[in-house]
Each structure stands twice: as structure tokens, then as C-alpha cells.
Short mmCIF file of C-alpha atoms in Angstrom, two decimals:
data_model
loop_
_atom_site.label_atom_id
_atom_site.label_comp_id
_atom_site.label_asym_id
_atom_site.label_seq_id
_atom_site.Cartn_x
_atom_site.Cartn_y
_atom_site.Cartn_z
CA UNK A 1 0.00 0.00 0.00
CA UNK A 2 1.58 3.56 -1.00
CA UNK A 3 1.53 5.99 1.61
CA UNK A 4 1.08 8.64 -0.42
CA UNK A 5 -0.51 10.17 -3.40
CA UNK A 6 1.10 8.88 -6.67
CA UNK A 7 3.88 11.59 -8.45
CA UNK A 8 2.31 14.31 -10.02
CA UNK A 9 4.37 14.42 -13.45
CA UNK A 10 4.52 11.74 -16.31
CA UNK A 11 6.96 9.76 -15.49
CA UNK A 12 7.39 8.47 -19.32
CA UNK A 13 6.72 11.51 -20.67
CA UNK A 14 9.28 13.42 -22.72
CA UNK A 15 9.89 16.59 -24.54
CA UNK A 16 10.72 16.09 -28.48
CA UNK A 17 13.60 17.47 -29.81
CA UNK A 18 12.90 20.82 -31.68
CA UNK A 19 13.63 21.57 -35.30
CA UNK A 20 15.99 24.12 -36.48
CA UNK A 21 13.72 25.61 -38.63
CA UNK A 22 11.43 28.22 -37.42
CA UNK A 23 8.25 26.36 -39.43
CA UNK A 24 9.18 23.15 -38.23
CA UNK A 25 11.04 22.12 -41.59
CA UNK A 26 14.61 22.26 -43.21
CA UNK A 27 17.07 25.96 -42.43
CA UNK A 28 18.25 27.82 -39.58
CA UNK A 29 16.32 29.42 -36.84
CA UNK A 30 14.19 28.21 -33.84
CA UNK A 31 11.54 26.00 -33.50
CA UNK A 32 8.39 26.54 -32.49
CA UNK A 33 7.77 25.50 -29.39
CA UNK A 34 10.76 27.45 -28.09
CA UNK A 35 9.10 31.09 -29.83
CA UNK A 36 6.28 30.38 -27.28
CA UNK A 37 6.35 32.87 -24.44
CA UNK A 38 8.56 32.30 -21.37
CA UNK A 39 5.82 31.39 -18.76
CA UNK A 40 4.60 28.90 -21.50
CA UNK A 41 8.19 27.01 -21.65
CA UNK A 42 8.26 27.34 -17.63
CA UNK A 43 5.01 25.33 -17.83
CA UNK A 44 5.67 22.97 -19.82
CA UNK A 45 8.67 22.36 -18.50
CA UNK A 46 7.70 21.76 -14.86
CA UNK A 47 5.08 19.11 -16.05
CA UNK A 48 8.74 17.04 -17.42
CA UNK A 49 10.37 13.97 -14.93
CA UNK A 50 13.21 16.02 -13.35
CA UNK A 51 15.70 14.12 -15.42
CA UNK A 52 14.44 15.34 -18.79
CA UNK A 53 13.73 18.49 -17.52
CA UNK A 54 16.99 19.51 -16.35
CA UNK A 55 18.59 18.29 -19.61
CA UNK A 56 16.68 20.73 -21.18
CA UNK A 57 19.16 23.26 -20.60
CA UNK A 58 21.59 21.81 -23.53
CA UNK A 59 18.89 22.49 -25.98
CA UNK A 60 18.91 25.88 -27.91
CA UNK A 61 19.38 29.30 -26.25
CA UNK A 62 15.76 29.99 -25.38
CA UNK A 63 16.06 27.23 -22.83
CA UNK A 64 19.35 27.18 -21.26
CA UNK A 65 17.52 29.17 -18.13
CA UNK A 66 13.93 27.66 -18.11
CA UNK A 67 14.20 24.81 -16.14
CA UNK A 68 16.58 26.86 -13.71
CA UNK A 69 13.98 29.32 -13.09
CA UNK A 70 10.57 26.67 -13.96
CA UNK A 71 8.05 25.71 -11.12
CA UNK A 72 10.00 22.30 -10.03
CA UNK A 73 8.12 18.88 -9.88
CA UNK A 74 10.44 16.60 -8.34
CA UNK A 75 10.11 13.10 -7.90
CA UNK A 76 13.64 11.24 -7.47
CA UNK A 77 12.14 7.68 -8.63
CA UNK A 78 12.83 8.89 -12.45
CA UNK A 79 16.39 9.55 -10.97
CA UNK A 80 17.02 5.98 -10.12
CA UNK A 81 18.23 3.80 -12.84
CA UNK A 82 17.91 -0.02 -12.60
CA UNK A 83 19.46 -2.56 -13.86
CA UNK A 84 17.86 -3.87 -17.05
CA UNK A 85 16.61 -7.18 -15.31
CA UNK A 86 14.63 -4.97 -12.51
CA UNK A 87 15.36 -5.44 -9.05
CA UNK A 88 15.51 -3.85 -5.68
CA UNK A 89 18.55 -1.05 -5.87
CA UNK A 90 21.99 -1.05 -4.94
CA UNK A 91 24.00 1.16 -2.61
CA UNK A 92 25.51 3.02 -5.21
CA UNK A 93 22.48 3.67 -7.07
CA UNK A 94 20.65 4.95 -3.30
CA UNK A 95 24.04 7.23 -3.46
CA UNK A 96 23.97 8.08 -7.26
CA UNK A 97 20.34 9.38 -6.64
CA UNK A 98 20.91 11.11 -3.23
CA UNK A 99 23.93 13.17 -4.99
CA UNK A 100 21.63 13.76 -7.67
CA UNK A 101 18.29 15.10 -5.37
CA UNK A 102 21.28 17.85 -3.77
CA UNK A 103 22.49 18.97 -7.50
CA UNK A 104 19.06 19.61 -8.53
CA UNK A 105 18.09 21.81 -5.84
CA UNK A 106 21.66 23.48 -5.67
CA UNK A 107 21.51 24.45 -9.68
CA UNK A 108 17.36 25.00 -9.55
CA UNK A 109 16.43 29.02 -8.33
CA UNK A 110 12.84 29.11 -9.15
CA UNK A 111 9.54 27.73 -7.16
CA UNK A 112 9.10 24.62 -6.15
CA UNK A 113 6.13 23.23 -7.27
CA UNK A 114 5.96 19.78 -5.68
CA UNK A 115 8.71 17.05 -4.20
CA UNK A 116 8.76 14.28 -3.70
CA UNK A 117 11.66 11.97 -2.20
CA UNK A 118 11.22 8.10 -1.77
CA UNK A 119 14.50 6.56 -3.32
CA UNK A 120 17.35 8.70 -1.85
CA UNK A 121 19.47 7.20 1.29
CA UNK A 122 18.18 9.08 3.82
CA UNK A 123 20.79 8.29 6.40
CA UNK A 124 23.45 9.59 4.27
CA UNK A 125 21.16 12.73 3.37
CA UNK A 126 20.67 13.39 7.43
CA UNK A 127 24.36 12.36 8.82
CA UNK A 128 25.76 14.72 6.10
CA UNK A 129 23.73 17.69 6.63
CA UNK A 130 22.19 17.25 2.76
CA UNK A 131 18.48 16.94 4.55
CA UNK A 132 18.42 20.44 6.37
CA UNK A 133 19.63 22.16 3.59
CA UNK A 134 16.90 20.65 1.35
CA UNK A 135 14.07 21.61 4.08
CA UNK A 136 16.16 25.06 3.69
CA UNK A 137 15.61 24.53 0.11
CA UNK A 138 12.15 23.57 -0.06
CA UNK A 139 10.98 26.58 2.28
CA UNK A 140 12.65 28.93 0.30
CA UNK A 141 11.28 27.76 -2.60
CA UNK A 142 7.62 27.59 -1.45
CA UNK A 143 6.82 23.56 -2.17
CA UNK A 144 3.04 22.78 -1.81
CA UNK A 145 2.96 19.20 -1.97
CA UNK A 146 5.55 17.32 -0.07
CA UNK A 147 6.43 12.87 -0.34
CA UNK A 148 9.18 12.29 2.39
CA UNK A 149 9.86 9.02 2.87
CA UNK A 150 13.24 7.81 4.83
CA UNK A 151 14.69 4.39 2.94
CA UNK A 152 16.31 2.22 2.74
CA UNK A 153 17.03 1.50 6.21
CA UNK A 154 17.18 1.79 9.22
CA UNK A 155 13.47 3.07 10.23
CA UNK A 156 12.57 5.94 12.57
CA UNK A 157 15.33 8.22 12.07
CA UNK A 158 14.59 11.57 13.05
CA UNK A 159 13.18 14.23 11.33
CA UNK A 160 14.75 17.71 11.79
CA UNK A 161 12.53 20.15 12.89
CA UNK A 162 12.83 22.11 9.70
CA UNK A 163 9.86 20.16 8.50
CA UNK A 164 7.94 22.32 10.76
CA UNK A 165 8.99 25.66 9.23
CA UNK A 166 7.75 24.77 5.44
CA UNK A 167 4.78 27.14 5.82
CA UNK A 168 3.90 26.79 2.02
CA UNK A 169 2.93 23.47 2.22
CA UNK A 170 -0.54 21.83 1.09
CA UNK A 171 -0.25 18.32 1.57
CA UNK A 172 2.64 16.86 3.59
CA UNK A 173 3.10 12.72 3.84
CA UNK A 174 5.83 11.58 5.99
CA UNK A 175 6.89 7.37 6.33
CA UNK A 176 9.21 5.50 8.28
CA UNK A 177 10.30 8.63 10.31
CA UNK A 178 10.55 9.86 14.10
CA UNK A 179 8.63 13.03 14.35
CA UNK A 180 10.49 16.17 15.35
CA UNK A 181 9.80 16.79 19.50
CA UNK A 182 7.40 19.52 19.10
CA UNK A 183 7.37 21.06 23.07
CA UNK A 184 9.28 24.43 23.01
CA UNK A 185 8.13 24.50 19.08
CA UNK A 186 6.43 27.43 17.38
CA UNK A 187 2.35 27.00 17.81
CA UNK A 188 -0.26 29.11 15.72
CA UNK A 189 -1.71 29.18 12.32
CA UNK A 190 1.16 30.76 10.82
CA UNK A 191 3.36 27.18 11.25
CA UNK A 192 0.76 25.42 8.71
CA UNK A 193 -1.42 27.96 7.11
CA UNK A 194 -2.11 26.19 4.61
CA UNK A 195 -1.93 22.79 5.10
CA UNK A 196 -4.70 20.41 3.78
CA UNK A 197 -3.84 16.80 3.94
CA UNK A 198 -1.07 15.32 6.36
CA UNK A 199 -0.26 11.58 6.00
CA UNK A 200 1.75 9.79 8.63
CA UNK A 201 2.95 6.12 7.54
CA UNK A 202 4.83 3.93 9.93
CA UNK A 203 5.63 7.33 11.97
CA UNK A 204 7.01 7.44 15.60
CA UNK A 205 4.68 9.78 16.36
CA UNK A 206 3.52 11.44 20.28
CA UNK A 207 0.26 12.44 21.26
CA UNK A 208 1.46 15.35 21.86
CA UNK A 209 3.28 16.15 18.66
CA UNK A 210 -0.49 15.59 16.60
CA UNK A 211 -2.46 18.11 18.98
CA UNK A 212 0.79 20.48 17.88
CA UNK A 213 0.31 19.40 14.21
CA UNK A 214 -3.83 20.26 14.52
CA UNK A 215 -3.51 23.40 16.51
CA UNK A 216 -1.11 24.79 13.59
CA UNK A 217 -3.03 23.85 10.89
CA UNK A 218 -6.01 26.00 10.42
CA UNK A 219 -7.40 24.42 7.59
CA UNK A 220 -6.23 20.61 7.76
CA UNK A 221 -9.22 18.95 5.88
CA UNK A 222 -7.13 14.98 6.08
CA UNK A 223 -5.50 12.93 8.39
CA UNK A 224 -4.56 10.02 7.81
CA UNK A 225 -2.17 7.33 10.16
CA UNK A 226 -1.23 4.40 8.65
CA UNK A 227 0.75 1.60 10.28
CA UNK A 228 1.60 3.41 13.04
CA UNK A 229 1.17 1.18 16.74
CA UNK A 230 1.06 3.35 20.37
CA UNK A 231 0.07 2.44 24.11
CA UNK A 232 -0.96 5.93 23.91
CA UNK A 233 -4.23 7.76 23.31
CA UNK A 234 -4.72 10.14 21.14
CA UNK A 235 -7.45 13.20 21.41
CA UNK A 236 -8.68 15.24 18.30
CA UNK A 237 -9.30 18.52 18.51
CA UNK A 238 -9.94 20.65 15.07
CA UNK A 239 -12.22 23.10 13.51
CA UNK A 240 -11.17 21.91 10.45
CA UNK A 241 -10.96 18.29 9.77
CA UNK A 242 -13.11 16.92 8.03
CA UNK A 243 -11.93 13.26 7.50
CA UNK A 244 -9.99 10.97 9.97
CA UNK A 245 -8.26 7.88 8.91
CA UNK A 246 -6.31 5.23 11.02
CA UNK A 247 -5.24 2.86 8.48
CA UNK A 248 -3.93 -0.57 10.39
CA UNK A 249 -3.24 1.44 13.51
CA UNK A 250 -3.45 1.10 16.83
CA UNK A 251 -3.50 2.96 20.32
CA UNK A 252 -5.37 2.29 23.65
CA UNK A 253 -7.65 5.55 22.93
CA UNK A 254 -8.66 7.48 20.33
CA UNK A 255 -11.21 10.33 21.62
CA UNK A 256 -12.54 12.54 18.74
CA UNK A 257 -13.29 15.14 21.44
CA UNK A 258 -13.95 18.48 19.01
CA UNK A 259 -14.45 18.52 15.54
CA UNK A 260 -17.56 19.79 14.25
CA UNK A 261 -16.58 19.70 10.77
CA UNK A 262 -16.12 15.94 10.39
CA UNK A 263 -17.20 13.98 8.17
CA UNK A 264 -15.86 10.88 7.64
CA UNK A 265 -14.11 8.42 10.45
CA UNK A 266 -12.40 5.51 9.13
CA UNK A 267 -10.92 2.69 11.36
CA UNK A 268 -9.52 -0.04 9.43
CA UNK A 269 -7.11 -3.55 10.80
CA UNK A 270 -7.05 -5.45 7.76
CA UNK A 271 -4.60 -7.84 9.34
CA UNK A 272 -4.21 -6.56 13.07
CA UNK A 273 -5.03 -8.91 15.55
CA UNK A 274 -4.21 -8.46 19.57
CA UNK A 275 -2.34 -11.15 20.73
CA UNK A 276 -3.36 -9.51 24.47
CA UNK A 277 -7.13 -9.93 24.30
CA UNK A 278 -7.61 -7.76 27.10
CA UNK A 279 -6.14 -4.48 25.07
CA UNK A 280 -8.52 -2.55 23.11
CA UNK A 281 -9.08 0.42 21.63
CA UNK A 282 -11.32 3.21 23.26
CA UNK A 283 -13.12 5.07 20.79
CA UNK A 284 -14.85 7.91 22.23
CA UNK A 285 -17.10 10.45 20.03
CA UNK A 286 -17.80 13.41 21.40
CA UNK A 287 -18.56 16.58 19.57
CA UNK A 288 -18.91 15.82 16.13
CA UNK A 289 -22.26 17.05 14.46
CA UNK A 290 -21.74 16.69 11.06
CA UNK A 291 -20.23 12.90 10.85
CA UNK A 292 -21.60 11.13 8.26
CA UNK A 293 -19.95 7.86 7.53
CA UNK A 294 -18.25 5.60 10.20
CA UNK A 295 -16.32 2.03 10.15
CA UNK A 296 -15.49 -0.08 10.62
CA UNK A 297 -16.30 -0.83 13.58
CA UNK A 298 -15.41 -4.05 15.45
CA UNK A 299 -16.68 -5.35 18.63
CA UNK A 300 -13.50 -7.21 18.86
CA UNK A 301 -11.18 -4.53 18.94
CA UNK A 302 -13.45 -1.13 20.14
CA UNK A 303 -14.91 0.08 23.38
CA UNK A 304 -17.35 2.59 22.00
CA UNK A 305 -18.05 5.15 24.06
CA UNK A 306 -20.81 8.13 23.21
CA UNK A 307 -20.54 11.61 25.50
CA UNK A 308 -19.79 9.99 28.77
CA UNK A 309 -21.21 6.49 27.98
CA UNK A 310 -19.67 3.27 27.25
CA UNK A 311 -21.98 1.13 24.55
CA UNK A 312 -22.33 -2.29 26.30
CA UNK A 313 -24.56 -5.03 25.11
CA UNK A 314 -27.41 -3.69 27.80
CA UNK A 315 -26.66 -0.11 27.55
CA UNK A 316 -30.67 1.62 27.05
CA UNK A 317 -29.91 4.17 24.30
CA UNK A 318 -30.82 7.94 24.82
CA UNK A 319 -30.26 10.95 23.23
CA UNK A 320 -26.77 11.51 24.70
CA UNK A 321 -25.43 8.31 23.50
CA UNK A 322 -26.72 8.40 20.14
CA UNK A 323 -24.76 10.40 16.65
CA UNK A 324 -27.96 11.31 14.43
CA UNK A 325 -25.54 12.50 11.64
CA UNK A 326 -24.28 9.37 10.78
CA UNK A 327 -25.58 8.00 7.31
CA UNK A 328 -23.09 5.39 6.30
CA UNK A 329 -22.07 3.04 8.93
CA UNK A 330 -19.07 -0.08 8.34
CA UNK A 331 -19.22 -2.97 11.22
CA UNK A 332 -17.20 -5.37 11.12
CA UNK A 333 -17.90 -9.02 13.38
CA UNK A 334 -17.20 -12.41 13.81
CA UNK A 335 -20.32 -13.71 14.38
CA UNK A 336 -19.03 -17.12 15.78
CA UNK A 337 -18.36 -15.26 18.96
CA UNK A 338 -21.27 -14.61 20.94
CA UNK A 339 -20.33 -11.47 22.36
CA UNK A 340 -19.28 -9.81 19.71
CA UNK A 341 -22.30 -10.57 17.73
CA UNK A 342 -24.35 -8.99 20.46
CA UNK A 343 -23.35 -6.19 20.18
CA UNK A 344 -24.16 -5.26 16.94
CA UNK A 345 -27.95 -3.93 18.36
CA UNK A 346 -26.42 -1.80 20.76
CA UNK A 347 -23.92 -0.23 18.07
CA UNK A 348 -27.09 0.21 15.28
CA UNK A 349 -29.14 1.69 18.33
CA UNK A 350 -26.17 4.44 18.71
CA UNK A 351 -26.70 5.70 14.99
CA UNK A 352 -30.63 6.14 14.52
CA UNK A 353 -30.49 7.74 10.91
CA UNK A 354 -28.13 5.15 9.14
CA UNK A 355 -29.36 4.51 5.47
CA UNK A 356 -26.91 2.57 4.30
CA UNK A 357 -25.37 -0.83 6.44
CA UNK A 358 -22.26 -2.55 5.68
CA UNK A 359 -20.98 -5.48 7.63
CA UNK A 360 -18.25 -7.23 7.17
CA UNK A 361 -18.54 -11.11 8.53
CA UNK A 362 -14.64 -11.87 9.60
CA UNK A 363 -14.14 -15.57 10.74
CA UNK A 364 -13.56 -16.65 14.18
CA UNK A 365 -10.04 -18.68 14.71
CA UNK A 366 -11.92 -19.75 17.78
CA UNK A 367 -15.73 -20.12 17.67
CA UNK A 368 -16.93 -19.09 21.46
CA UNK A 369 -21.04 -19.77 20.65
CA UNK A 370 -23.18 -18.69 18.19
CA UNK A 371 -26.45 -16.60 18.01
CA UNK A 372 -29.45 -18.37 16.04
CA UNK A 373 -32.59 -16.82 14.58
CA UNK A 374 -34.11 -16.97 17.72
CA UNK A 375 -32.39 -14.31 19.52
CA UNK A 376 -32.10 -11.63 16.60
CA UNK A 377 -36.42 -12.14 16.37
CA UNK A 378 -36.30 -11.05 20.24
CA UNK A 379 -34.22 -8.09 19.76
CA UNK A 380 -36.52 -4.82 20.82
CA UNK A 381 -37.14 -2.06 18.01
CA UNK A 382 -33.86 -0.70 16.48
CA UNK A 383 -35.19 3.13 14.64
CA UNK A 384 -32.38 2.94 11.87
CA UNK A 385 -33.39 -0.39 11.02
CA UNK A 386 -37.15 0.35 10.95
CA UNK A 387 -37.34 3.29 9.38
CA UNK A 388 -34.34 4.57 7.64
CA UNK A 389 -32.01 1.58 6.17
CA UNK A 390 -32.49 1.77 2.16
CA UNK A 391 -29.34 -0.82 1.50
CA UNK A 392 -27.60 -3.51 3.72
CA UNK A 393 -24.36 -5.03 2.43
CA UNK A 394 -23.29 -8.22 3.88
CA UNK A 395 -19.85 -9.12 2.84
CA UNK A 396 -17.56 -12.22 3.03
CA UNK A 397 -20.40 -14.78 2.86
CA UNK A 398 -19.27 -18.00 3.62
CA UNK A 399 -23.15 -19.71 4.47
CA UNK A 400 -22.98 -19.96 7.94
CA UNK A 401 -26.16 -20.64 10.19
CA UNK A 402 -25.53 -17.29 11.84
CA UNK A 403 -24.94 -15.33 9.09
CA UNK A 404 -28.40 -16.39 7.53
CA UNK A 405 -29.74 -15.73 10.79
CA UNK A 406 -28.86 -12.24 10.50
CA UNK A 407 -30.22 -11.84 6.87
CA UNK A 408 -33.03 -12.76 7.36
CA UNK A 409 -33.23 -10.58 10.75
CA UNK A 410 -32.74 -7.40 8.22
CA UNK A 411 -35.38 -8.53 6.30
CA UNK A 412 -37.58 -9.06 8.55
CA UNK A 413 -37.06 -5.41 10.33
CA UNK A 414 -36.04 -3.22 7.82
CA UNK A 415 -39.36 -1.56 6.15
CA UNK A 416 -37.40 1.03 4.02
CA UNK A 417 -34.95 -1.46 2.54
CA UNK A 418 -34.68 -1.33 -1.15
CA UNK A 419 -31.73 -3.34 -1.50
CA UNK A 420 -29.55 -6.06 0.06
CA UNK A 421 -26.47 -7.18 -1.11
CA UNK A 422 -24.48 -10.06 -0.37
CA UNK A 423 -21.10 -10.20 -0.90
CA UNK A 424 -19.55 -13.86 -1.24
CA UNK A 425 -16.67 -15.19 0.31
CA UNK A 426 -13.28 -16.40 -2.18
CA UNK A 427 -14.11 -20.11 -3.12
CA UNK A 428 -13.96 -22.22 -5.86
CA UNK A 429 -17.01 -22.99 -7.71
CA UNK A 430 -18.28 -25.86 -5.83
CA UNK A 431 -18.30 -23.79 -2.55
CA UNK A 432 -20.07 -20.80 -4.30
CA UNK A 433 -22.72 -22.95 -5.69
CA UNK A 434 -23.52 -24.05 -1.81
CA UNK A 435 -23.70 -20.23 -0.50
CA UNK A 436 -25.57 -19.63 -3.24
CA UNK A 437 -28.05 -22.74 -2.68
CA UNK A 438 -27.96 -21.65 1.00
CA UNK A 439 -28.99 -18.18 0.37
CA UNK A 440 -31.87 -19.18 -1.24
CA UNK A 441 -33.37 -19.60 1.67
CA UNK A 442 -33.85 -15.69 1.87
CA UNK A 443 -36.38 -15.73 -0.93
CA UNK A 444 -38.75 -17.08 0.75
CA UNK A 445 -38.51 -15.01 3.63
CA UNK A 446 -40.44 -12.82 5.77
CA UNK A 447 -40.15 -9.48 4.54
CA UNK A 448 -41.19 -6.36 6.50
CA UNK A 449 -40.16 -4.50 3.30
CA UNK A 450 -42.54 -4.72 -0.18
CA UNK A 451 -39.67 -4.83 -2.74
CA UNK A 452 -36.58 -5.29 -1.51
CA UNK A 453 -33.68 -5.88 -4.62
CA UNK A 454 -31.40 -9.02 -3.57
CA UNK A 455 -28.54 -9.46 -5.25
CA UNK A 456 -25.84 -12.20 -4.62
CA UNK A 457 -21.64 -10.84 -5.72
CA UNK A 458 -18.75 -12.90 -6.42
CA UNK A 459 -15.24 -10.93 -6.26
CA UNK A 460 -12.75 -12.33 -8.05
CA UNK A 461 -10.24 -12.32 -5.65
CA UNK A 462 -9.97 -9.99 -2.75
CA UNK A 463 -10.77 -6.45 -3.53
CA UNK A 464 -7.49 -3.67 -3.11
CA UNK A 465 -9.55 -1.55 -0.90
CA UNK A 466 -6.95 1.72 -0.16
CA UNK A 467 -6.91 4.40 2.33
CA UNK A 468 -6.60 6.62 -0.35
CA UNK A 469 -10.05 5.98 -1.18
CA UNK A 470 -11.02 5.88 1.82
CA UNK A 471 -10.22 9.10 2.43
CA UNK A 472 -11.61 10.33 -0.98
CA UNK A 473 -14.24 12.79 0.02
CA UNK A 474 -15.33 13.05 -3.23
CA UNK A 475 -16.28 9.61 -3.47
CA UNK A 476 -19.71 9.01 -1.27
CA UNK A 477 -19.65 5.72 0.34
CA UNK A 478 -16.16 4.89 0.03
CA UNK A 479 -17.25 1.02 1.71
CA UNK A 480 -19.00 0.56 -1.46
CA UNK A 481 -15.81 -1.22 -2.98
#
């Protein structure tokens, strides 16, 4: 998974070589593409792979200064050369590109468009002073978009400080780094005023340091923290952000205590699992009035907690422990383990306007019980389900008593439902024909709803679901994958 955005120029792209004649034919003269005004030949310039851009300065006279003084768009990857077989790089070719990364912001004066750095050898960039004079570099410059990522090895070095003193920047994404100590730091919108999107992969990373990084970004829209693993908890506070990600991450708290602008909260283990049982995660939601989409959320792994209320199994729902903004809600349970699976009423009770319902059946290593039809058709009244849920996905179908138990539970309580969709598990054909035989079943079910759409799906293979998309707020439900 990339922990970052991809590089914003072609990477194969090129730029032809002119003619010597003014018309493009046979004589003397310029081409021309190089009679085009200067700002035109600064633009078309930056949009080159650094390499072909810079070499751009042996072609005729009109360009010997463009690329010196063109917005740069830097991304060191078309700096590395590999061997014609592929393969990881070398030492000397971490080295070769390193060296290069220095030259190019040593000969380039212009702006600095964006950057961004995942091939050089970052120890040798930090131990010989090459990486403050590039944060130098890139301040002065006034880079918007900023890749930083510290390879080949050894992980967590630390970032200098200098990072904090890019004011320019727009979107910053940082991996495999130990974040600069921010106590004694600069605070105030002037550190970030204009920061967007931050991106921390695999970053050693205090509590304290991301309350420093919100309260100096005034307009921080994106957050995302990916891979990153704390005994620590972590409190949001932020006019501002409107989309929270943590991407395979965990901590022993997680309170999203202000941020009335937020829309989207994604929690996502794909592979995580506790080998202490005991730890979990605290997720506590407190004033958030304009979150709309939420998951997933696992019984397994999260203590939800509403205001000053923690979510049990029992807990009777009122208006302080309920979010009416959410729309789009992403559980995730193992239905083999009784516990867990009861507490899927007590989450749906918390979020009373939910329209659309994913779950996400994950299999127990460890079955401990299971719940049958009987217990779901004693559950009391649930408003989301009775009166609001249009669409119920149920994914990772394997046929399971339980799981049909459910299904038919949602059909059975949800009056507004216009469709359900059922998602099945990887199999070969013999074990999709049973789930399909077994869903069957559902057809002939009670159904509190007139016309309610079922549709059975078979993925072929498991779906690349990123946090990229994820955090995509221009993308609606971003479960629907």
C-alpha cells in the first residue's frame, strides 16, 4: 500500500527534440515551441520527470535558463536507474540518486512546485547535513505538496525540525520517520497555514506532537495514520478536519473530542489482531455534528463510548449516547463469537439515521457460541433499522447458520430497505454454488419490506480496498468497494 498520493508528473513523458527551422522544416532558426512565451516554456517544462527536464538546458538558447527558473516537480524515482533485469537497488544507485536530489536543488532558483523523495538514502542525506539544507531549500522555494519518505534503512530516524517551518505546504506525507519533539516549538496558524492533507505512515509519532500538528493547521481537511502502533491515546481537537483515517493502527484511545466539521471516520485492521485480548481500543465520540460515515467498527477490537457512555450489550440508548448524523455506517464481526455478535444492536441503536449498512462477517479462529434466529427475532425495536435503512451489504459470505440468521433478521425489520447485497466469500465454484443454494433460503422469507432488490456478488479475488479511497471525500460511500 503507497503511503502517499502517486507523483504528479509523467513519469514516461518526454519533450521532443525541436527543429531548427522556425516552421518546423529544413534551415536555420528556432523551433516553435521554443518562440512560445517564457511562462509557457516554464510550464511545460515543470510538467517534465526532473531528469528530462533539467537536460533541457543543452537544448537551444531559449532554454538554457527555463528549467533553472521553472516551477519544479520533483520526484527522485525517475532519478534511479535499474538494472535492465529490474530489481531492488543497490547502494551506489541509493548514493547516485541522493547526490543527484542535492544537484538539482543546488543548480534549480525558481519555485518549487511539488517534491517528492522516496528513493534517496536518507541516512546519508541526514548524517551529512544534505536533509536540512533541502528543508532550507524547499521553504525557500515555497513547495506545496511534499512525499518524504526515509529508505532504505534503518526506520525511525529523526526528522529535523525544519519540516515544521515549510509554511507553504498543502499536503505533507511523511513514512518510516521519528517526528520532530514539538514542546518548546512554534504554535499558531502561521506554522501550517495552509496545510490540507497530512499523512503519517509507519511514523514514531507522540500524542502530543499531533495536537501540535492540529492546533497549527487551520485548515487541515485529512489525516490520515497508517501503520503506526502506540500504548498511547490520542485526542482530536480541530475546527477543520473533516476526515480521519487510522489505516492498520493502533492505540489504547482514540477520543474525537472536538471537531464539528467531520465527516468521515475511518478505522480499518485489515490484518491486526491483539495477541493480548484484554487491550482494546477506546473510541470515544464526542462533539462531532456533522459525521456522516463511520467504520469499521469491530466489537472485537473497540470500546465505543458516546458523550460519557460506554456502549455495552445492555446499555438503554438515549439521546446523549446516540450520533444522528451518521448515514453510512461499516461494522465489522465475527459472528461465531457470541459477544461480539451482540453487540451489533447496541452499536445500530447508537446511529438512529443510518441509510446505508455494511458489515463485514470476519471468521472466528476460535468459535466461542453462536447466536441463532431466535435471539435476533427477540431483539426490541432498532429506529435505523425500521425506518431509515435503504441498502444492507453483507460481505464475506461464507453460508454460515448465523450469518443467515442475520439476513433474514434485516429482512424481517427493515421496512425502508430497497436493497440487500451479499457479498460472497473467495471459493472455488463448488463452494459458491452451496452459498448460493444456501442463500436461497432468503427468498422465501419474511419481509417487513414490499420490494426489496437481492442481489448475490462474487469478487474475483480480494478487492485492493486503499486508504486513499477511503479518504476520498469526493467519493460518497467509500465502503462501497
Amino acid at each position: 500500500m503507497a503511503p502517499a498520493p502517486g507523483p504528479p508528473a509523467t513519469a514516461g513523458g518526454s519533450l521532443p527534440r525541436p527543429s531548427s527551422s522556425p516552421r518546423g522544416g529544413g534551415g536555420g532558426g528556432e523551433d516553435r515551441i521554443s518562440r512560445l512565451p517564457a511562462a509557457v516554456l516554464r510550464d511545460i517544462v515543470s510538467r517534465l520527470p526532473a531528469k528530462d527536464a533539467a537536460r533541457t538546458a543543452a537544448l537551444p538558447r531559449r532554454w538554457r535558463r527555463v528549467w533553472a527558473y521553472a516551477p519544479l516537480v520533483l520526484d527522485d524515482s525517475d532519478l534511479l536507474a535499474l538494472p535492465a533485469g529490474g530489481g531492488d537497488p543497490n547502494p551506489i544507485q541509493w548514493y547516485a540518486v541522493t547526490d543527484a536530489v542535492s544537484r538539482i536543488f543546488i543548480d534549480h532558483r525558481g519555485p518549487i512546485r511539488s517534491v517528492r523523495l522516496t528513493c534517496c538514502f536518507m541516512v546519508l542525506a541526514l548524517g551529512h547535513g544534505m536533509l536540512d539544507r533541502w528543508l532550507l531549500r524547499l521553504a525557500a522555494g515555497g513547495v506545496e505538496h511534499l512525499v518524504l519518505v526515509n529508505r532504505p534503512l534503518p526506520t525511525s530516524l529523526p526528522l529535523p525540525d525544519d519540516i515544521l517551518r515549510i509554511a507553504s505546504l498543502r499536503t505533507l506525507y511523511l513514512a518510516f520517520w521519528r517526528f520532530p519533539d514539538t514542546p518548546g516549538l512554534p504554535r499558531g496558524p502561521a506554522v501550517f497555514p495552509h496545510l490540507q492533507e497530512i499523512g503519517l505512515f509507519h511514523v514514531d509519532v507522540d500524542d502530543k506532537d499531533v495536537e501540535h500538528i492540529l492546533a497549527c493547521s487551520p485548515v487541515l481537511e485529512k489525516l490520515a495514520m497508517v501503520a503506526n502502533f502506540y500504548r498511547i491515546p490520542f485526542r482530536i481537537r480541530s475546527r477543520s478536519l473533516q476526515c480521519l483515517v487510522f489505516w492498520n493502527s493502533m492505540m489504547n484511545e482514540l477520543a474525537v473530542v472536538v471537531a464539528p466539521r467531520l465527516q468521515r471516520l475511518i478505522l480499518w485492521q485489515p490484518y491486526l489482531r491483539v495477541a493480548d485480548s484484554s487491550f482494546r481500543i477506546r473510541l470515544r465520540i464526542g462533539y462531532t455534528t456533522d459525521l456522516k460515515v463511520l467504520g469499521y467498527l469491530e466489537p472485537a477490537i473497540h470500546q465505543l463510548e458516546i458523550g460519557a457512555t460506554i456502549i455495552e450489550s445492555g446499555t438503554k440508548t438515549i439521546p446523549s449516547t446516540m450520533v444522528p448524523s451518521v448515514n453510512i455506517l461499516a461494522l465489522k464481526v465475527r459472528f461465531e463469537i457470541r459477544k461480539e455478535a451482540k453487540m451489533l444492536p447496541a452499536f445500530l441503536r447508537c446511529f438512529p439515521n443510518v441509510e446505508t449498512l455494511h458489515v463485514l462477517s470476519h471468521e472466528a479462529d476460535e468459535p466461542t457460541g453462536k447466536l441463532n434466529l431466535k435471539f435476533w427475532q427477540e431483539v426490541g425495536r432498532i429506529d435505523c433499522l425500521e425506518t431509515h435503512i435503504t441498502k444492507v451489504v453483507f460481505d464475506k459470505f461464507r453460508g454460515e447458520r448465523y450469518e443467515l440468521a442475520f439476513l433474514k433478521f434485516i429482512l424481517e425489520r427493515a421496512q425502508s430497505l430497497l436493497k440487500l447485497v451479499v457479498v460472497l466469500a473467495n471459493g472455488d465454484q463448488a463452494s459458491v454454488d452451496e452459498m448460493l443454494a444456501k442463500l436461497k433460503s432468503l427468498t422465501t422469507a419474511k419481509r417487513a419490506s414490499e420490494y426489496p432488490a437481492l442481489l448475490a456478488v462474487a469478487r474475483d479475488g480480494d478487492s485492493a480496498w486503499c486508504f486513499q479511497r477511503a479518504s476520498d471525500l469526493s467519493v460518497s460511500d467509500p465502503f462501497d468497494w
